[in-house]
PDB file of C-alpha atoms and ligand atoms in Angstrom:
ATOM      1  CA  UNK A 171       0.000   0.000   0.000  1.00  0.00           C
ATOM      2  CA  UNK A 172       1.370   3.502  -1.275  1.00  0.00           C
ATOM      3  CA  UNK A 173      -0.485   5.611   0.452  1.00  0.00           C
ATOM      4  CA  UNK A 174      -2.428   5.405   4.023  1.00  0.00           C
ATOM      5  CA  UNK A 175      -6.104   6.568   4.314  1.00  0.00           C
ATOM      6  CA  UNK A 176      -7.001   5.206   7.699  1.00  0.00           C
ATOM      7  CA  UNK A 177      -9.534   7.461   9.901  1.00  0.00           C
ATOM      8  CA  UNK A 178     -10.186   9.431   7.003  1.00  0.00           C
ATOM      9  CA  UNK A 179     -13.526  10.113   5.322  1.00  0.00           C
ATOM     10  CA  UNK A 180     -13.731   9.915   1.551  1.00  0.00           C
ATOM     11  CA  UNK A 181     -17.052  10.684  -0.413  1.00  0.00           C
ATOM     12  CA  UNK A 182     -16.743   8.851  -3.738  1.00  0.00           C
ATOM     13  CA  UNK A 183     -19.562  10.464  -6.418  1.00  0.00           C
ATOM     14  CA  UNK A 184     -20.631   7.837  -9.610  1.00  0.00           C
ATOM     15  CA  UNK A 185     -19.638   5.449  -7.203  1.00  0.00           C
ATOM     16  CA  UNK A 186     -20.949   2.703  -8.937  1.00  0.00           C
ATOM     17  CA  UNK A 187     -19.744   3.776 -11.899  1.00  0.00           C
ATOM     18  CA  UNK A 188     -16.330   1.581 -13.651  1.00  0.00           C
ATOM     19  CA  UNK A 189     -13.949   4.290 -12.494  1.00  0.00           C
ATOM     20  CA  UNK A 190     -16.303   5.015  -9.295  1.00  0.00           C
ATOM     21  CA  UNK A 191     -16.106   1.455  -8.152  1.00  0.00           C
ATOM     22  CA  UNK A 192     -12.114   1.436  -8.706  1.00  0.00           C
ATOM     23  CA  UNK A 193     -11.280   4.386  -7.199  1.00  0.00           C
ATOM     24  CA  UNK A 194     -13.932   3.210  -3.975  1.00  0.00           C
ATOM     25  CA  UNK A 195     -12.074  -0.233  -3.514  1.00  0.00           C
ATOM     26  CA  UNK A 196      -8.770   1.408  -4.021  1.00  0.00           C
ATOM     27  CA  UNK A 197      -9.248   4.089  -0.977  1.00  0.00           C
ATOM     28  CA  UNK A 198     -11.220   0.969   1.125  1.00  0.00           C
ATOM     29  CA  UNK A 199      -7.795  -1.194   0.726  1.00  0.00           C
ATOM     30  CA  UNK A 200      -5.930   1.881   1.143  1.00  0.00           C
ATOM     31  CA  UNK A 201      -7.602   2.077   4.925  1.00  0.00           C
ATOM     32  CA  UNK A 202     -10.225   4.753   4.574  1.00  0.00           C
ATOM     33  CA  UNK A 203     -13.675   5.448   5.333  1.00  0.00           C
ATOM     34  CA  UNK A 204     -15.825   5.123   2.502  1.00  0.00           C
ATOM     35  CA  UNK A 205     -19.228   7.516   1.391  1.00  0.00           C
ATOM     36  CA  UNK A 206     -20.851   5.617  -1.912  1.00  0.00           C
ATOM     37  CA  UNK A 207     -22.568   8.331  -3.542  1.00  0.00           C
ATOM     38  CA  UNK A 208     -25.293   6.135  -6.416  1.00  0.00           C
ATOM     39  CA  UNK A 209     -28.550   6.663  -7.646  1.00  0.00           C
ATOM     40  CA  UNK A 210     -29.851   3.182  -6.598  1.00  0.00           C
ATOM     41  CA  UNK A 211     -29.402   1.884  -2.873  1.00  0.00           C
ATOM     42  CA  UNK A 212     -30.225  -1.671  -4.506  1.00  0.00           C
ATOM     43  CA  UNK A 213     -26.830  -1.005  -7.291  1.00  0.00           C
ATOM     44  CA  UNK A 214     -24.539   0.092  -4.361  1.00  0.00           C
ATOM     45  CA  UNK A 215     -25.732  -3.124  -2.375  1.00  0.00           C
ATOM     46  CA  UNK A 216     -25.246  -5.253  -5.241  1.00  0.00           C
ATOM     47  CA  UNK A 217     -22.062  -3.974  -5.665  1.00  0.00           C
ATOM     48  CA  UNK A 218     -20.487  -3.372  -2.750  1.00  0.00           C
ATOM     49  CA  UNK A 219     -22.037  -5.616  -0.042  1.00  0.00           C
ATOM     50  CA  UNK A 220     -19.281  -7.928   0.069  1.00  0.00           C
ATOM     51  CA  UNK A 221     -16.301  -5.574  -0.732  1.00  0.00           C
ATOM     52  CA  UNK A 222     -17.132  -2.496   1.306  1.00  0.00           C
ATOM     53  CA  UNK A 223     -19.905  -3.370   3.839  1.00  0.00           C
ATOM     54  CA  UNK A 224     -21.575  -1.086   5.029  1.00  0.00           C
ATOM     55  CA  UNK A 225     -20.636  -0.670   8.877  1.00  0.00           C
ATOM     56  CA  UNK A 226     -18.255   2.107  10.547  1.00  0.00           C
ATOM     57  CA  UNK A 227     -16.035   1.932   7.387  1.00  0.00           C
ATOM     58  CA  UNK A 228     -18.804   1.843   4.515  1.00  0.00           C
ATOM     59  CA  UNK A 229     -22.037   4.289   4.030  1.00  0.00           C
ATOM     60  CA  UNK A 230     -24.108   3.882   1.102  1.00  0.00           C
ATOM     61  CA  UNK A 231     -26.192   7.341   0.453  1.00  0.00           C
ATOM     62  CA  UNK A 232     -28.294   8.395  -2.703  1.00  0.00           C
ATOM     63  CA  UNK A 233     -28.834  11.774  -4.709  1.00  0.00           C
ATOM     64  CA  UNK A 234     -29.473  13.134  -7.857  1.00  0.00           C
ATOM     65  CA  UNK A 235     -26.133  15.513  -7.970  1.00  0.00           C
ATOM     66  CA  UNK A 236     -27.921  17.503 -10.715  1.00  0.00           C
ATOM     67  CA  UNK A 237     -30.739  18.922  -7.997  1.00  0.00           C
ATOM     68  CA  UNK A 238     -29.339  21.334  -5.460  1.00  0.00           C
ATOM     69  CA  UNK A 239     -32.264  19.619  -2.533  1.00  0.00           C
ATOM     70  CA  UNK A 240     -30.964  16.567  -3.240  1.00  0.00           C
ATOM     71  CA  UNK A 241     -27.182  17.059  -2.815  1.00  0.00           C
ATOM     72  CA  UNK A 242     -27.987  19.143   0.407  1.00  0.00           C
ATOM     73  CA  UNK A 243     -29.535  16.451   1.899  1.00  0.00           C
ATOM     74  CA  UNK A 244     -26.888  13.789   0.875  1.00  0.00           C
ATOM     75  CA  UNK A 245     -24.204  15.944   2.474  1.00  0.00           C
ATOM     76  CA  UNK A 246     -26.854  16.724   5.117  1.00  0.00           C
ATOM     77  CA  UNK A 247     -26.809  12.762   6.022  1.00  0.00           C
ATOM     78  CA  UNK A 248     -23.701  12.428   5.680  1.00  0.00           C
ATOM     79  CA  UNK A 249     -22.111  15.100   7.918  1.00  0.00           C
ATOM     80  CA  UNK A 250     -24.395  13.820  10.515  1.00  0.00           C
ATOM     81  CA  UNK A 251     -23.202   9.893  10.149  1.00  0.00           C
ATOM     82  CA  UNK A 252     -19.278  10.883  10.356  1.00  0.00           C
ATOM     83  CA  UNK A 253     -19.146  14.979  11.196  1.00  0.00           C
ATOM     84  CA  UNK A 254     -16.702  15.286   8.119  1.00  0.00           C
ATOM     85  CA  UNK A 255     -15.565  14.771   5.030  1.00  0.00           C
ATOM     86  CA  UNK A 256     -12.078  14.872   4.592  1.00  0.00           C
ATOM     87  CA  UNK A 257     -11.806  14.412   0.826  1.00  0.00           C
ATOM     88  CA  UNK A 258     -14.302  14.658  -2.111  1.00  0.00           C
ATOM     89  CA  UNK A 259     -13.758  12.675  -5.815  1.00  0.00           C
ATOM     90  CA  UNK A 260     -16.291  14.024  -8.071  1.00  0.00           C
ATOM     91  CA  UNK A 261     -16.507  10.759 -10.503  1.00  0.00           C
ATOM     92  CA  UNK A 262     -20.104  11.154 -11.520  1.00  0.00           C
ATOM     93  CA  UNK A 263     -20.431  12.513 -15.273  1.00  0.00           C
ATOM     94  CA  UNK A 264     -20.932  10.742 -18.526  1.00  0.00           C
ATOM     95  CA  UNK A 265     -20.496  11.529 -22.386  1.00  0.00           C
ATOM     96  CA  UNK A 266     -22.564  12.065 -25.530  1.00  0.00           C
ATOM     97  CA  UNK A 267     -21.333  13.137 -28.785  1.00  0.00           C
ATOM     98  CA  UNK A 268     -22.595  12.808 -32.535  1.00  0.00           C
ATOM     99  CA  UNK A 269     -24.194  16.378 -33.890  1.00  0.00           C
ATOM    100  CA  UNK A 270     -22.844  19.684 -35.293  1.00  0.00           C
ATOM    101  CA  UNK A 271     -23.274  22.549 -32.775  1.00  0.00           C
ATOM    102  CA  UNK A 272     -26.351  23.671 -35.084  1.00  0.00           C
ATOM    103  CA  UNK A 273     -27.591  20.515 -35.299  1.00  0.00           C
ATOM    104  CA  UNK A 274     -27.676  20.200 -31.262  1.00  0.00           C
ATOM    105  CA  UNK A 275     -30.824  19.763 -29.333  1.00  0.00           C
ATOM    106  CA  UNK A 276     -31.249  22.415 -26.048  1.00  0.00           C
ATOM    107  CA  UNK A 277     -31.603  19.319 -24.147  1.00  0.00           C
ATOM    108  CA  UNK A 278     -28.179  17.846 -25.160  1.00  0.00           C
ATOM    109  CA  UNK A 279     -26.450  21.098 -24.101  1.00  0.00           C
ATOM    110  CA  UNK A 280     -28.200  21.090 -21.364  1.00  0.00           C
ATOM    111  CA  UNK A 281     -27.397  17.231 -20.569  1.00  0.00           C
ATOM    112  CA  UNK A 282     -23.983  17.673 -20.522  1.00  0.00           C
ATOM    113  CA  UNK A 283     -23.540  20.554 -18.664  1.00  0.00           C
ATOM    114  CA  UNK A 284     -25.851  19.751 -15.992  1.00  0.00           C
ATOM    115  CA  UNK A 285     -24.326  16.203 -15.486  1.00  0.00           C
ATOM    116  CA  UNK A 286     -20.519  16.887 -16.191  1.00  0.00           C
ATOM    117  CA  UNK A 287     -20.307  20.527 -14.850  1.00  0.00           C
ATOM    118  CA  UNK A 288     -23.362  21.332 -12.398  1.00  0.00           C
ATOM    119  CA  UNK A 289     -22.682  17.941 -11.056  1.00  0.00           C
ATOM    120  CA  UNK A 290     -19.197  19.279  -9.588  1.00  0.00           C
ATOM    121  CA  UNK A 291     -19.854  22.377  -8.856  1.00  0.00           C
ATOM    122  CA  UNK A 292     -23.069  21.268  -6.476  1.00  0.00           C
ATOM    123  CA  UNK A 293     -20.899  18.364  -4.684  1.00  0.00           C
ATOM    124  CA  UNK A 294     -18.228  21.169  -4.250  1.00  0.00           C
ATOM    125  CA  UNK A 295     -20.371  23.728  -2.914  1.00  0.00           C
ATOM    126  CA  UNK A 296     -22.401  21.560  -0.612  1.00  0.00           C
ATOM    127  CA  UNK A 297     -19.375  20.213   0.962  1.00  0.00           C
ATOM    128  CA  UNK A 298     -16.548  22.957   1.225  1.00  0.00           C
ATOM    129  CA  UNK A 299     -18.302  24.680   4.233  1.00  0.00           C
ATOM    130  CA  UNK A 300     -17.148  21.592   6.009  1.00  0.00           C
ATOM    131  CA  UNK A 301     -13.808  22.122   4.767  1.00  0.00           C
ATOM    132  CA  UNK A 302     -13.380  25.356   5.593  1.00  0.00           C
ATOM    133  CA  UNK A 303     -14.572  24.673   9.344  1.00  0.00           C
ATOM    134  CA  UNK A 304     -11.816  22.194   9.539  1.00  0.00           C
ATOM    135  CA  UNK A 305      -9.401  23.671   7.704  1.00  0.00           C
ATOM    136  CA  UNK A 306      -8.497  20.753   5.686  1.00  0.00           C
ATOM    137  CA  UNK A 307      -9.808  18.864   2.640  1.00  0.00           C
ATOM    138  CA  UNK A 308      -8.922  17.097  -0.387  1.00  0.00           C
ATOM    139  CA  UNK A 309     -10.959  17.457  -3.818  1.00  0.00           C
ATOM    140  CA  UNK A 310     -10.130  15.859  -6.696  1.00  0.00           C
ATOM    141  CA  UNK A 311     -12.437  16.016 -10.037  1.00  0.00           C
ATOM    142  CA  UNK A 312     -12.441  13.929 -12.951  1.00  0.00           C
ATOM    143  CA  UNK A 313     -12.548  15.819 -16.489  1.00  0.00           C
ATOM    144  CA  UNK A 314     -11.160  14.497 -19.222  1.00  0.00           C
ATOM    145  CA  UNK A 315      -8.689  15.142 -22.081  1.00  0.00           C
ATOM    146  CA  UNK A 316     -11.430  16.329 -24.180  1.00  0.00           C
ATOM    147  CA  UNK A 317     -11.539  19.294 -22.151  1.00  0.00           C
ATOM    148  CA  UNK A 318      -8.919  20.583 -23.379  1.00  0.00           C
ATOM    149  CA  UNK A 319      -9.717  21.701 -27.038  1.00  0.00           C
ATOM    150  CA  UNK A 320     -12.780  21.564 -29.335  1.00  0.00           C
ATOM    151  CA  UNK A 321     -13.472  18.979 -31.352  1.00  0.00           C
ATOM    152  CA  UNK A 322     -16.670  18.486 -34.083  1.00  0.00           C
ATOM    153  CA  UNK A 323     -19.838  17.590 -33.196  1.00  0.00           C
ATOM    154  CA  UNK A 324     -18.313  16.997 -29.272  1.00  0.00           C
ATOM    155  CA  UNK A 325     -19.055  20.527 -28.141  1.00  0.00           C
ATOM    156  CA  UNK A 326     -21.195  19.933 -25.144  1.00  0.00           C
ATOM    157  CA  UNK A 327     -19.395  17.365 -23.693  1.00  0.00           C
ATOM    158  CA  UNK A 328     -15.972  19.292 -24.470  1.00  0.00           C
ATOM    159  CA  UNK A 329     -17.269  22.103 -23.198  1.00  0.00           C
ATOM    160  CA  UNK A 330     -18.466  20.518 -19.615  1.00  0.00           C
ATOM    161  CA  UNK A 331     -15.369  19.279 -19.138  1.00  0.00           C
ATOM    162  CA  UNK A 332     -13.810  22.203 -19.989  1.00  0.00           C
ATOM    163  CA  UNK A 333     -15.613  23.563 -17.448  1.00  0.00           C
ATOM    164  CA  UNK A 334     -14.864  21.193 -14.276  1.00  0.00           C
ATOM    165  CA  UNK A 335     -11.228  22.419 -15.557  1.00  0.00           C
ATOM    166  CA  UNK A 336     -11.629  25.986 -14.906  1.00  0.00           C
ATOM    167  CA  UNK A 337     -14.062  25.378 -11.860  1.00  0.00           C
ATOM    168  CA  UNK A 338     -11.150  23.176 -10.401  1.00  0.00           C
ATOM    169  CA  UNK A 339      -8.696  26.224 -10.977  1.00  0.00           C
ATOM    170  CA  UNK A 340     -11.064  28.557  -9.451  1.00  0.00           C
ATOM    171  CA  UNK A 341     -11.794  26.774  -6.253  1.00  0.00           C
ATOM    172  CA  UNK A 342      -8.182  25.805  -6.201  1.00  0.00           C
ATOM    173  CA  UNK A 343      -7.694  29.292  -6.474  1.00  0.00           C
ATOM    174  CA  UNK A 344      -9.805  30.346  -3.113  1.00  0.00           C
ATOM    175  CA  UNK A 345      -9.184  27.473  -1.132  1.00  0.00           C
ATOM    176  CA  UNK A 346      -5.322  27.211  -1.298  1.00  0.00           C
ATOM    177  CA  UNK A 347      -4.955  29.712   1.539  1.00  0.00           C
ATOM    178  CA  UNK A 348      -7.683  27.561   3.785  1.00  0.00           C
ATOM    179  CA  UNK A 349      -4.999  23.911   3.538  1.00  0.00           C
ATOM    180  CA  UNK A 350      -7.745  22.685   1.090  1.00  0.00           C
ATOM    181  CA  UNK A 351      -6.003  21.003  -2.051  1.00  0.00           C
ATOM    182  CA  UNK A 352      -8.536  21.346  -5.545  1.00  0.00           C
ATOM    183  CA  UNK A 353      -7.297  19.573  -8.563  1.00  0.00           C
ATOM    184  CA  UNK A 354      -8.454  17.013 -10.668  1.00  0.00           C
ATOM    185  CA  UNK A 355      -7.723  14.303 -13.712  1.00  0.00           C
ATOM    186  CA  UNK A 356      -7.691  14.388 -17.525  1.00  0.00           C
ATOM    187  CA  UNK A 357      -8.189  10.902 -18.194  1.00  0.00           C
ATOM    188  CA  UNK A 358      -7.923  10.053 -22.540  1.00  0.00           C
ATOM    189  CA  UNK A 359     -10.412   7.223 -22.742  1.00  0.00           C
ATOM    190  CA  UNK A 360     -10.369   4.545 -20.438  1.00  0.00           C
ATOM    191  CA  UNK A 361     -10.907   0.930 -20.505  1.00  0.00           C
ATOM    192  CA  UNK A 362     -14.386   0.177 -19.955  1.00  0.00           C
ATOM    193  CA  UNK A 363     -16.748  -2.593 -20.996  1.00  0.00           C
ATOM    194  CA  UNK A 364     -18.736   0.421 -22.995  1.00  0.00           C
ATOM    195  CA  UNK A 365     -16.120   1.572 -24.767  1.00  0.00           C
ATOM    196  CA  UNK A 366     -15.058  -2.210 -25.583  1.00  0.00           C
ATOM    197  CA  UNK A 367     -18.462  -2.598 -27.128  1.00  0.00           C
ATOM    198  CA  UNK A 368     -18.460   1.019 -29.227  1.00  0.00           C
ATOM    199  CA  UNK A 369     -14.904   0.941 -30.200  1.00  0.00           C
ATOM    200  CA  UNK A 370     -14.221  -2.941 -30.822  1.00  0.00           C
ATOM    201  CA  UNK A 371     -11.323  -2.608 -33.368  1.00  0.00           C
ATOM    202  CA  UNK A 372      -9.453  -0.622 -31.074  1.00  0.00           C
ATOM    203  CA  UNK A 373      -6.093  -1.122 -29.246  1.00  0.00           C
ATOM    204  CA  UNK A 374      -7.304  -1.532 -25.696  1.00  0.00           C
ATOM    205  CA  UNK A 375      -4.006  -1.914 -24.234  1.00  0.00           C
ATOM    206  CA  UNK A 376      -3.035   1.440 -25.164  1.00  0.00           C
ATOM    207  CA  UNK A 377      -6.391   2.740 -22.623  1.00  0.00           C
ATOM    208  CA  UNK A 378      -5.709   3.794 -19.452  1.00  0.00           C
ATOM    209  CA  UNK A 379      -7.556   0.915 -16.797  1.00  0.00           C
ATOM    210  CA  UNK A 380      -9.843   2.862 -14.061  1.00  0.00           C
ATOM    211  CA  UNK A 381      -7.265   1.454 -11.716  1.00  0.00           C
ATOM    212  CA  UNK A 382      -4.232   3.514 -12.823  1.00  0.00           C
ATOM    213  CA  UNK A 383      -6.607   6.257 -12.365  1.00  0.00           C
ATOM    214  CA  UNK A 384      -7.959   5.177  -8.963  1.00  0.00           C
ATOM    215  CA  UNK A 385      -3.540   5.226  -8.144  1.00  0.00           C
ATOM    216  CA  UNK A 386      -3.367   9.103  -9.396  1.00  0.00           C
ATOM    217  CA  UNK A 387      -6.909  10.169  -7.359  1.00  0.00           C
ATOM    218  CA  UNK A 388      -5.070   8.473  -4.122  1.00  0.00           C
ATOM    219  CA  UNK A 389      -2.121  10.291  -4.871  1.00  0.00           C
ATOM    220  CA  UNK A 390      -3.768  13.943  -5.345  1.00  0.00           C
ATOM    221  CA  UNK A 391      -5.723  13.124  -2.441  1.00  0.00           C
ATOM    222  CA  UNK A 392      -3.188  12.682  -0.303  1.00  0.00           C
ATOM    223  CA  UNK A 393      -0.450  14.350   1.701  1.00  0.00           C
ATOM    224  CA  UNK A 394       2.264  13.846  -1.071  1.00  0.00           C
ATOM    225  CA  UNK A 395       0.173  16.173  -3.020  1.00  0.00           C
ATOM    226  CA  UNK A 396      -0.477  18.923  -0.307  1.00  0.00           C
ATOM    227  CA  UNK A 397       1.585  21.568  -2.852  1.00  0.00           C
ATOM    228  CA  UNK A 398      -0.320  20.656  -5.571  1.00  0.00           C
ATOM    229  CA  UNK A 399      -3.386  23.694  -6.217  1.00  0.00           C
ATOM    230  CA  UNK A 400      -5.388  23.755  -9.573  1.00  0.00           C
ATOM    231  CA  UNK A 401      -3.506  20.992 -11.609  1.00  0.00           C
ATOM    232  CA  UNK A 402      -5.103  19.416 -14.894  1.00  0.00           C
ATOM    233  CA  UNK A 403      -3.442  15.998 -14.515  1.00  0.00           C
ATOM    234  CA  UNK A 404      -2.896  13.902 -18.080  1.00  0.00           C
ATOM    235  CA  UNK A 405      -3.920  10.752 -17.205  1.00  0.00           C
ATOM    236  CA  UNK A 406      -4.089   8.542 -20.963  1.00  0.00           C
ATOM    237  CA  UNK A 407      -2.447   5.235 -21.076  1.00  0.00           C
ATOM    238  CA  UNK A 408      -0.559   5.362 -24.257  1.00  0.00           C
ATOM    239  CA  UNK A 409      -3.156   6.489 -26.311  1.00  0.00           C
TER     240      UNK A 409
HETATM  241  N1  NAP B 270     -15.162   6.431 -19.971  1.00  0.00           N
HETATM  242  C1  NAP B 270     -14.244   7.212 -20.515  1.00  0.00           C
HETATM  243  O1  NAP B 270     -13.572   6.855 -21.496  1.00  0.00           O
HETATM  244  C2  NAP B 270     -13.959   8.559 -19.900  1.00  0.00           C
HETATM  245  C3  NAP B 270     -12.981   9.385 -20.467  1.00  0.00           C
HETATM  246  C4  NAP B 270     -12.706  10.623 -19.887  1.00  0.00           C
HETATM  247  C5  NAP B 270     -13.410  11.023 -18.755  1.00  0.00           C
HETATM  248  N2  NAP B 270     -14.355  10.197 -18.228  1.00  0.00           N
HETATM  249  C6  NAP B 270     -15.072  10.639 -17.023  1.00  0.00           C
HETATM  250  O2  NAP B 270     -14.780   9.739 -15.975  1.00  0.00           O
HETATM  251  C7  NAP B 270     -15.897   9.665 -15.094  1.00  0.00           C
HETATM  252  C8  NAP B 270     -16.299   8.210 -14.895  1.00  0.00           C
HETATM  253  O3  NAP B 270     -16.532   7.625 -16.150  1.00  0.00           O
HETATM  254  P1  NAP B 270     -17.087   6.116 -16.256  1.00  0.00           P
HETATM  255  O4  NAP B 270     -16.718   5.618 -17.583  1.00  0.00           O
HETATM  256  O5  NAP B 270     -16.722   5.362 -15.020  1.00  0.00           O
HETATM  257  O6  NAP B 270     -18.670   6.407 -16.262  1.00  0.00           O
HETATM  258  P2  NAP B 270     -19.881   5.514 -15.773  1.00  0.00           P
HETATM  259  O7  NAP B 270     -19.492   4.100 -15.630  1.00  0.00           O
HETATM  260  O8  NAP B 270     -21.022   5.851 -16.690  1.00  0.00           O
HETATM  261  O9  NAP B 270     -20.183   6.109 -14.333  1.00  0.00           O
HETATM  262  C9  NAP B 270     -20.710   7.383 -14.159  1.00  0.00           C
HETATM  263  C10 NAP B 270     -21.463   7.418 -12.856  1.00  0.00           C
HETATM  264  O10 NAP B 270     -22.075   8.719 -12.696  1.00  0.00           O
HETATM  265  C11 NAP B 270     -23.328   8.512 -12.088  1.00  0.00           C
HETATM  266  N3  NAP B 270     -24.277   9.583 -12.374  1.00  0.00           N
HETATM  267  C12 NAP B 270     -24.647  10.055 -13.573  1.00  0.00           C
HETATM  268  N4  NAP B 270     -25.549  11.031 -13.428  1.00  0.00           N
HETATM  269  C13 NAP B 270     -25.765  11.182 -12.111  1.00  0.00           C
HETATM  270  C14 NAP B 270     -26.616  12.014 -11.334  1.00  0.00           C
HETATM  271  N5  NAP B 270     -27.421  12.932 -11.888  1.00  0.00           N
HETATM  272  N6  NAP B 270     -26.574  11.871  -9.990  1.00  0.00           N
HETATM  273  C15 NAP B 270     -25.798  10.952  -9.412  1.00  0.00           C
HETATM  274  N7  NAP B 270     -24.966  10.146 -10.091  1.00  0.00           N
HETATM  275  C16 NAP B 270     -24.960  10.244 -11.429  1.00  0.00           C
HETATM  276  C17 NAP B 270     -23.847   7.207 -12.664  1.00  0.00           C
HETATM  277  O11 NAP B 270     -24.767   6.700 -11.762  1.00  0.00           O
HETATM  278  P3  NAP B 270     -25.619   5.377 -12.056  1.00  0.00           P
HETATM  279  O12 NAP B 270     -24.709   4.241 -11.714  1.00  0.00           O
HETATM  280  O13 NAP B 270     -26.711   5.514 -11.102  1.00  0.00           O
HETATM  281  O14 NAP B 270     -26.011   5.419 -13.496  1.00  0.00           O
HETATM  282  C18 NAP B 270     -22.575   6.379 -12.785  1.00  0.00           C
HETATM  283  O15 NAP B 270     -22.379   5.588 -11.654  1.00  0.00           O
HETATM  284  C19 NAP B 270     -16.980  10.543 -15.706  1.00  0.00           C
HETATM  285  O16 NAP B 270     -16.937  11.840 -15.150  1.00  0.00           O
HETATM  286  C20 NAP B 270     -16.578  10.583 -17.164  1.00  0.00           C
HETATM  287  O17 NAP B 270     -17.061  11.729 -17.842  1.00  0.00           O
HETATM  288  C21 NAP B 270     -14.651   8.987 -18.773  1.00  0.00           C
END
């Protein structure tokens, strides 16, 4: 074990997500306290009932992180259950891509910006307070290399993640000062069972696996990052 999590509280968002559930059993091994943020109580079950039980080390809690009620009252819950939260991965987001920027539905923009960017910025807000009390935290969001330039008929999901890049650098930017650490991770694609199935002639090898990018969450998460403020990490396999 690299790094040492014990009697810290992690909140994990898209938790049952494939990088959600890597970067969960990677922080559980690594000693720490686990929040499962999901949609479905009967998914997290499912998924974690055997791994990462839920007793003083596991808490399974549910929101829509797109409504600003229902991330209150997640945070709400779980501030009560443990009286902290010492570090926040915002993993819940998704992708869409496929029409010109004229040819885009309202409800596509809106999609992807609600789910990749208000997503982060909701989780964030709700649970900074917190941090700021203690005066310590840890959050770490997940982009994406697509972020980082525009690209036909990707421009809502490009732009989203844009976005959770410049949010990152803004909170990193008032937060520094308060020992609270705000970065987050480009990952290129990554090695899922969807992206098997849409890109099948692909070189998967050359993918970056959601545990190398569970390894480089630990790391910004933890005290061997505590200089790091507002980093974009590159996170893409060899692809
Ligand atoms: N896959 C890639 O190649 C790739 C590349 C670059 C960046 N990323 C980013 O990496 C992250 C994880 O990707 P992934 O492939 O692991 O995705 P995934 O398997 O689809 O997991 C995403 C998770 O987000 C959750 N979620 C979506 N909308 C939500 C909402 N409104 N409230 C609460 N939870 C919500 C989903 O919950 P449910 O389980 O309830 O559906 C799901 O667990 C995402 O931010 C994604 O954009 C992915």
């Amino acid at each position: 074990m690299i790094f040492d999590f014990h009697d810290q509280v992690i909140l994990v968002t898209g938790a049952a997500g494939n990088l959600g559930q890597a970067v969960s059993f990677a922080f559980y091994a690594a000693g720490g306290s686990l929040v499962l943020v999901g949609r479905w109580r009967e998914k997290l079950v499912e998924l974690f009932n055997e791994q990462i039980p839920e007793d003083e080390r596991g808490l399974y809690v549910t929101a829509d992180l797109s409504a600003e009620s229902s991330v209150a009252e997640m945070v709400r819950v779980v501030l009560a259950h443990y009286g902290r939260i010492d570090i926040l991965v915002n993993v819940a987001g998704g992708f869409t891509m496929g029409t010109a920027v004229h040819e885009t539905a309202v409800e596509t923009w809106d999609f992807m910006l609600n789910l990749n960017a208000r997503t982060t910025f909701l989780m964030s807000r709700a649970v900074i307070p917190s941090m700021l009390a203690a005066n310590r935290g840890k959050i770490v969001n997940v982009a994406a290399r697509a972020g980082l330039a525009g690209k036909a008929k990707m421009a809502p999901y490009v732009i989203s993640k844009s976005a959770v890049i410049r949010l990152t650098e803004s909170m990193a930017a008032e937060l520094k000062d308060h020992n609270i650490n705000v970065n987050c991770i480009l990952p290129g694609t990554i090695d899922t069972p969807r992206n098997r199935a849409d890109m099948p002639k692909a070189d998967f090898s050359k993918w970056v696996s959601p545990a190398a990018l569970a390894d480089v969450i630990l790391f910004l998460a933890s005290d061997a990052a505590r200089d790091v403020h507002g980093a974009a990490l590159p996170v893409y396999g060899c692809s």
